[in-house]
Coordinates of C-alpha atoms and ligand atoms in Angstrom, one line a residue:
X222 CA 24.5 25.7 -2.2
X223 CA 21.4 26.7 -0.4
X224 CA 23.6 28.0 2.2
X225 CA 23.3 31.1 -0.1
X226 CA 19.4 31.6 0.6
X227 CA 20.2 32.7 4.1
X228 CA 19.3 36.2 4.7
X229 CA 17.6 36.3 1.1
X230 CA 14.9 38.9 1.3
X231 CA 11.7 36.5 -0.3
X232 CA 8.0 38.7 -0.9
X233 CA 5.7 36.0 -1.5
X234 CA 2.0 36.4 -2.4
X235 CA -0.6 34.3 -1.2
X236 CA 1.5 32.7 1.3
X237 CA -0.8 32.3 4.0
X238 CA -2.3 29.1 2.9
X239 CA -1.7 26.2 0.3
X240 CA 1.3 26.3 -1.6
X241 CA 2.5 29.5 -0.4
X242 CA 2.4 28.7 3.1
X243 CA 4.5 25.4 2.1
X244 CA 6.8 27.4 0.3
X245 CA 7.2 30.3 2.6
X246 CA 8.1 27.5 5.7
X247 CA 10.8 25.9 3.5
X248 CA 12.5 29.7 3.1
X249 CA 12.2 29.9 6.4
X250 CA 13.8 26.4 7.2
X251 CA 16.6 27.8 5.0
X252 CA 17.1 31.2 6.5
X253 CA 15.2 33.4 4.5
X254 CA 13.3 37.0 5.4
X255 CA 10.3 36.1 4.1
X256 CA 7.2 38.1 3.7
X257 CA 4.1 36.5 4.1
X258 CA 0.9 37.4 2.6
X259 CA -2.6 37.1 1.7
X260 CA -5.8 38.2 2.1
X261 CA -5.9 38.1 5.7
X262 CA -2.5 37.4 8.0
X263 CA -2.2 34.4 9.3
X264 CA -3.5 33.9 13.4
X265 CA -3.2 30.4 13.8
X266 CA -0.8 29.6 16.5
X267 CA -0.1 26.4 15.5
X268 CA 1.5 27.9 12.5
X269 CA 2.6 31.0 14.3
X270 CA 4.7 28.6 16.3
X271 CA 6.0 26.7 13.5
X272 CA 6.8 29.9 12.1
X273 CA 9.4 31.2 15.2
X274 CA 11.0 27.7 15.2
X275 CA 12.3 28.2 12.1
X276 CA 15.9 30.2 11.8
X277 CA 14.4 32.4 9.1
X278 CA 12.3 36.3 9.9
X279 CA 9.3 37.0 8.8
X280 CA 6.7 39.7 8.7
X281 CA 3.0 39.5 7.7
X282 CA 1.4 41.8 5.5
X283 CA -1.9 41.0 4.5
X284 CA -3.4 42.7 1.3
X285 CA -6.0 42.5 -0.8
X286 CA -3.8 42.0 -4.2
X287 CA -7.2 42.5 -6.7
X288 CA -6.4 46.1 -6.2
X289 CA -2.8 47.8 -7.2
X290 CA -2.9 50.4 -4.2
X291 CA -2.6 47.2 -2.1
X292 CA 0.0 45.7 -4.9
X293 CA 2.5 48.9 -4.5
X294 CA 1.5 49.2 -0.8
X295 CA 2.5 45.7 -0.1
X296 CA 6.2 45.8 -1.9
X297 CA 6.6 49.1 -0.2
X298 CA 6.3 47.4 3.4
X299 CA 8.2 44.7 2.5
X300 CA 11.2 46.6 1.1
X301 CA 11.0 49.4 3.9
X302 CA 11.0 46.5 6.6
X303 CA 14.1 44.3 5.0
X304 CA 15.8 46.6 3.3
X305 CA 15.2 45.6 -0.3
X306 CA 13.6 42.5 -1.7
X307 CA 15.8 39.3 -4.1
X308 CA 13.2 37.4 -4.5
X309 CA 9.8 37.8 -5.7
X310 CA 7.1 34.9 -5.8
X311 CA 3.8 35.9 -7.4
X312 CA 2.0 32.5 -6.2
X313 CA -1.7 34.7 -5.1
X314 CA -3.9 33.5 -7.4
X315 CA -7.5 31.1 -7.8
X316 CA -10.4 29.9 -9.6
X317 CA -12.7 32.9 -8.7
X318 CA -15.7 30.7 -9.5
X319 CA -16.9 28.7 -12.4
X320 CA -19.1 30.7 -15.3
X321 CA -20.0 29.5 -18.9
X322 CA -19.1 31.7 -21.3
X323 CA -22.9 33.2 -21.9
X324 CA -23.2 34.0 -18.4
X325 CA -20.0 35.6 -17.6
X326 CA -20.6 39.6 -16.6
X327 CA -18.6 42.1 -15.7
X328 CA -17.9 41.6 -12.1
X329 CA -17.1 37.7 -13.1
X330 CA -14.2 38.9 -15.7
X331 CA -12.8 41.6 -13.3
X332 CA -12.6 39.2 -10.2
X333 CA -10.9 36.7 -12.1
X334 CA -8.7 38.9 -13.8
X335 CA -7.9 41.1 -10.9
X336 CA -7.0 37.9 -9.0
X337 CA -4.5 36.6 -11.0
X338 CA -3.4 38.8 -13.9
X339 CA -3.3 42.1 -12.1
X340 CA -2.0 41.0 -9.0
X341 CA 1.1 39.7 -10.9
X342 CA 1.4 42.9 -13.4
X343 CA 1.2 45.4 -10.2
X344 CA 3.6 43.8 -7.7
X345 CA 6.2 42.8 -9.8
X346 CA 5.9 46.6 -11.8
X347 CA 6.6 47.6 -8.2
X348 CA 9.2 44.8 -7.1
X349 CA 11.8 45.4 -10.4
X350 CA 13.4 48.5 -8.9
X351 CA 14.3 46.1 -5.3
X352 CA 15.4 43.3 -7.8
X353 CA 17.8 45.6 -10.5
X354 CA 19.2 47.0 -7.0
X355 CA 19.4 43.2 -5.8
X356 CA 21.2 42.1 -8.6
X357 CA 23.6 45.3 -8.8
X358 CA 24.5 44.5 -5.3
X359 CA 25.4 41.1 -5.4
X360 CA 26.7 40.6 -8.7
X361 CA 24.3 37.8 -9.1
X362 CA 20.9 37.3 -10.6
X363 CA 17.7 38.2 -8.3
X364 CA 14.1 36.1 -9.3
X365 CA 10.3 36.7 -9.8
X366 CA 8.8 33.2 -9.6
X367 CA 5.2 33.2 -10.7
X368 CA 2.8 30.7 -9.9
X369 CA 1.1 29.7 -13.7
X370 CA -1.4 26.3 -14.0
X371 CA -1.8 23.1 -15.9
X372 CA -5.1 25.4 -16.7
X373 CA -2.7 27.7 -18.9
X374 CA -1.1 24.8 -20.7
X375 CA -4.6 23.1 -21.2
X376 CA -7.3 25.8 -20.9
X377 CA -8.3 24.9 -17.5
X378 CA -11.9 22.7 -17.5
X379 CA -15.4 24.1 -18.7
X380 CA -16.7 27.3 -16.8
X381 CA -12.9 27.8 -16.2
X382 CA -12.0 29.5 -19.3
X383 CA -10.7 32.5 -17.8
X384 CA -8.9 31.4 -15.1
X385 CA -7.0 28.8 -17.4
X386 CA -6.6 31.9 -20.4
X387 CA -5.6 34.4 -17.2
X388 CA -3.2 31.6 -16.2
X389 CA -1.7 31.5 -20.2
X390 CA -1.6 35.0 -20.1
X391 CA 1.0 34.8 -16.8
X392 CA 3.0 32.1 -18.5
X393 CA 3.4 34.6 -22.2
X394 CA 4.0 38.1 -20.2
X395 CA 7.3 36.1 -18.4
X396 CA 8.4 35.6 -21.6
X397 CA 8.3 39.2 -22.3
X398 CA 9.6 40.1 -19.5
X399 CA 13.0 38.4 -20.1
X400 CA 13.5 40.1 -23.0
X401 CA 12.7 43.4 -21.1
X402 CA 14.9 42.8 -17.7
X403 CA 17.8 40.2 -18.5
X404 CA 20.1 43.3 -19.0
X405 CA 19.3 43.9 -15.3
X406 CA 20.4 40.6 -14.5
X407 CA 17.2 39.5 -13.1
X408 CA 15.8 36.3 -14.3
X409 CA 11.7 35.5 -14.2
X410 CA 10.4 31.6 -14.0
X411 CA 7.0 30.0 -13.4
X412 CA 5.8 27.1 -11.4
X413 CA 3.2 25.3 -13.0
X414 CA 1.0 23.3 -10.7
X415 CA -1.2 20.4 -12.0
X416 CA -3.5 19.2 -9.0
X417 CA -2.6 19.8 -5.4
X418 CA -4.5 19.2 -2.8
X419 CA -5.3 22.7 -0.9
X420 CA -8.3 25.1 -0.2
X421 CA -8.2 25.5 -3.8
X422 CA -10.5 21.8 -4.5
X423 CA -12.2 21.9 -1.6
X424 CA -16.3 21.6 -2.4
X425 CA -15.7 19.2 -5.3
X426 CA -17.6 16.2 -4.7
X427 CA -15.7 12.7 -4.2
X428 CA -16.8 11.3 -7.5
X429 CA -15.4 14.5 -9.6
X430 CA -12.2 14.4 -6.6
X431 CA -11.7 10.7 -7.8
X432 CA -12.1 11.7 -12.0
X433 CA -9.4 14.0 -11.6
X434 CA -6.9 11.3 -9.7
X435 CA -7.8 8.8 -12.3
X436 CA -6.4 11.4 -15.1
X437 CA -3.0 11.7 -13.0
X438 CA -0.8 9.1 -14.2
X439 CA 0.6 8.9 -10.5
X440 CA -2.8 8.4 -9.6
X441 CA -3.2 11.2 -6.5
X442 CA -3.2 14.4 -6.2
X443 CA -0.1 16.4 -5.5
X444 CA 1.4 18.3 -1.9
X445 CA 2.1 21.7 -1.4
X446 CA 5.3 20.5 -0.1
X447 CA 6.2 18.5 -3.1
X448 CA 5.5 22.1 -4.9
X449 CA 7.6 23.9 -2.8
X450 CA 10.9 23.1 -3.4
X451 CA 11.1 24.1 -6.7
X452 CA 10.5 27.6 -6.1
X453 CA 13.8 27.1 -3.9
X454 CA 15.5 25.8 -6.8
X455 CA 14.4 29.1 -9.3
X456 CA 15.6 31.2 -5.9
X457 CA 19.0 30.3 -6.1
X458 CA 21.5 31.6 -8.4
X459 CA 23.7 28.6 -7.9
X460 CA 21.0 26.7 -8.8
X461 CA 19.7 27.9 -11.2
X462 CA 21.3 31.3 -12.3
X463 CA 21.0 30.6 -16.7
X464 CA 17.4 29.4 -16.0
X465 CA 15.1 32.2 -17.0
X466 CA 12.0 32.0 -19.0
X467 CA 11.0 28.2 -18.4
X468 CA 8.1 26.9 -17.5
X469 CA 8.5 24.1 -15.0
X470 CA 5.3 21.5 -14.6
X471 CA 4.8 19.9 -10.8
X472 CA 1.7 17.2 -11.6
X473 CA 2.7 13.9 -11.8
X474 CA 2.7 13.5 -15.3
X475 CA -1.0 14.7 -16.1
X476 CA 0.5 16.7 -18.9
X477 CA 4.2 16.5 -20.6
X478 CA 3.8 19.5 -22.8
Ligands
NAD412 P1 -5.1 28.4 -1.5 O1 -6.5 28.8 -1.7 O2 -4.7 27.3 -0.6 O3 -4.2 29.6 -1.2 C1 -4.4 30.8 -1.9 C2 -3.5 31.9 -1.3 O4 -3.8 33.2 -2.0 C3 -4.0 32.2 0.2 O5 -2.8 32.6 0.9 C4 -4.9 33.4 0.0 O6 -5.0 34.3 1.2 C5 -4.2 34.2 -1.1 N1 -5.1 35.1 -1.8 C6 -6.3 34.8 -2.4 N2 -6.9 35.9 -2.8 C7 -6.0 36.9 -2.5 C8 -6.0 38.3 -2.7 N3 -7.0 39.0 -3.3 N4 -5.0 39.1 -2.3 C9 -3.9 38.5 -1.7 N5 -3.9 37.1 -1.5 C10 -4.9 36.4 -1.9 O7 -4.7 27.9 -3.0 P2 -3.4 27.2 -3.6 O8 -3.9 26.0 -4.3 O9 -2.3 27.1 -2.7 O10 -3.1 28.3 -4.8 C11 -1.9 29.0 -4.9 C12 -1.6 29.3 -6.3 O11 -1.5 28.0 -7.1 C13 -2.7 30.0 -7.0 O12 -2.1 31.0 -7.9 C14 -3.4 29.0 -7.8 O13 -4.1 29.5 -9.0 C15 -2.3 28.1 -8.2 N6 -2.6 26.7 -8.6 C16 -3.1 25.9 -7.7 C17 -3.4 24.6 -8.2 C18 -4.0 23.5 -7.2 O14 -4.4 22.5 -7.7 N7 -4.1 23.8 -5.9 C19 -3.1 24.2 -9.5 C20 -2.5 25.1 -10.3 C21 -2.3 26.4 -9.9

């Protein structure tokens, strides 16, 4: 059945590292035009390499997603380049720093929020016209996959308020947006991470990286590529096409909400 993501025209955010990077190789692996983004493009050759290997195209368009003229630029280059866009992954997204709630200014609540809230409003506003046409076009569903938290099931830890509140807030405007686009046949999940092991924990001491494994009930952190494939599964309309609306939790059983 995943025969059927060959050729499937795939924007995903935040792809040039961590879980994106895992999710945009398995795309690849299965054919997919992918586009690959973050911050920066990718110039590793290593991964470059990997990249061509794989029977899958792709093109990189790095973009600073805090601000919507990159948002609305970046689904413009996509579409232009492949012709349209069926799937849409909204995985850019991070802590943007630890604050307690006295100290938090402006530029604190606008980096956070920028980061993940706005990033997700602004390229999926610009996506839904590529997904109606998607879905028109194949008589199938097309897919914006967003990439929520165990923050926005649990608040996220202290000085992470807003990220785990900005994370919540991804999870509730999914559920509006079903209500909004089913009638366009195009169907909106999230993958909720617990703890995976990227760029994302990285200058957390040992003792603190050891507190948070003892609180997983599988006892270690999780992969990107044990992340990935589910964003595969939400892809697919075989797979999934009368899944819309769900929330579905990667974290070795830190939290069964
Ligand atoms: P990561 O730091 O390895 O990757 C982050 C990606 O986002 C990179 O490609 C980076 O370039 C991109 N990015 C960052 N700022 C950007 C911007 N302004 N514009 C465009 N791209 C930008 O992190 P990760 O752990 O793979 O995180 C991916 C997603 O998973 C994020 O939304 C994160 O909040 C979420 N998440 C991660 C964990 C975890 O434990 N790692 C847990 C829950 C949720």
């Amino acid at each position: 059945m995943l025969n059927e993501l060959t050729g499937k025209r795939v924007l995903i955010t935040g792809s040039t590292a961590g879980i994106g990077l895992a999710t945009a190789k398995l795309f690849l692996q299965y054919g997919a035009k992918v586009g690959i983004n973050g911050r920066n493009i990718i110039k590793d050759p290593d991964i470059l390499a990997e990249f061509d290997a794989l029977p899958g195209e792709y093109i990189q368009l790095g973009a600073d997603l805090t601000q919507s003229s990159h948002c609305e630029k970046l689904v413009a280059d996509f579409a232009e380049h492949f012709g349209g866009i069926d799937v849409l992954i909204n995985n850019a997204g991070g802590l943007g720093g630890r604050s307690a709630l006295e100290n938090i200014d402006d530029v604190f609540y606008d980096g956070v929020m920028d980061l993940n809230v706005r990033s997700v409003v602004m390229v999926t506003k610009y996506a839904i016209p590529h997904l109606r046409r998607s879905a028109q076009e194949s008589g199938k569903t097309s897919a914006v996959i967003s990439t929520g938290s165990i923050a926005g099931r649990d608040g996220g830890g202290v000085g992470a308020g807003l990220y785990g509140s900005a994370k919540a807030w991804v999870h509730s405007i999914h559920r509006n947006w079903v209500k909004e686009f089913t009638g366009d046949n195009i169907r909106f999940n999230i993958v909720s991470p617990g703890s995976i092991d990227t760029a994302f924990h990285h200058g957390k001491s040992e003792e603190v990286l050891q507190k948070m494994r003892n609180s997983i009930p599988m006892g270690r952190f999780g992969t990107s590529e044990e992340v990935a494939p589910t964003y595969l599964y939400l892809a697919s309309h075989s797979f999934s096409g009368y899944i819309t609306g769900q929330i579905v939790d990667i974290n070795g059983g830190q939290m069964a909400p």
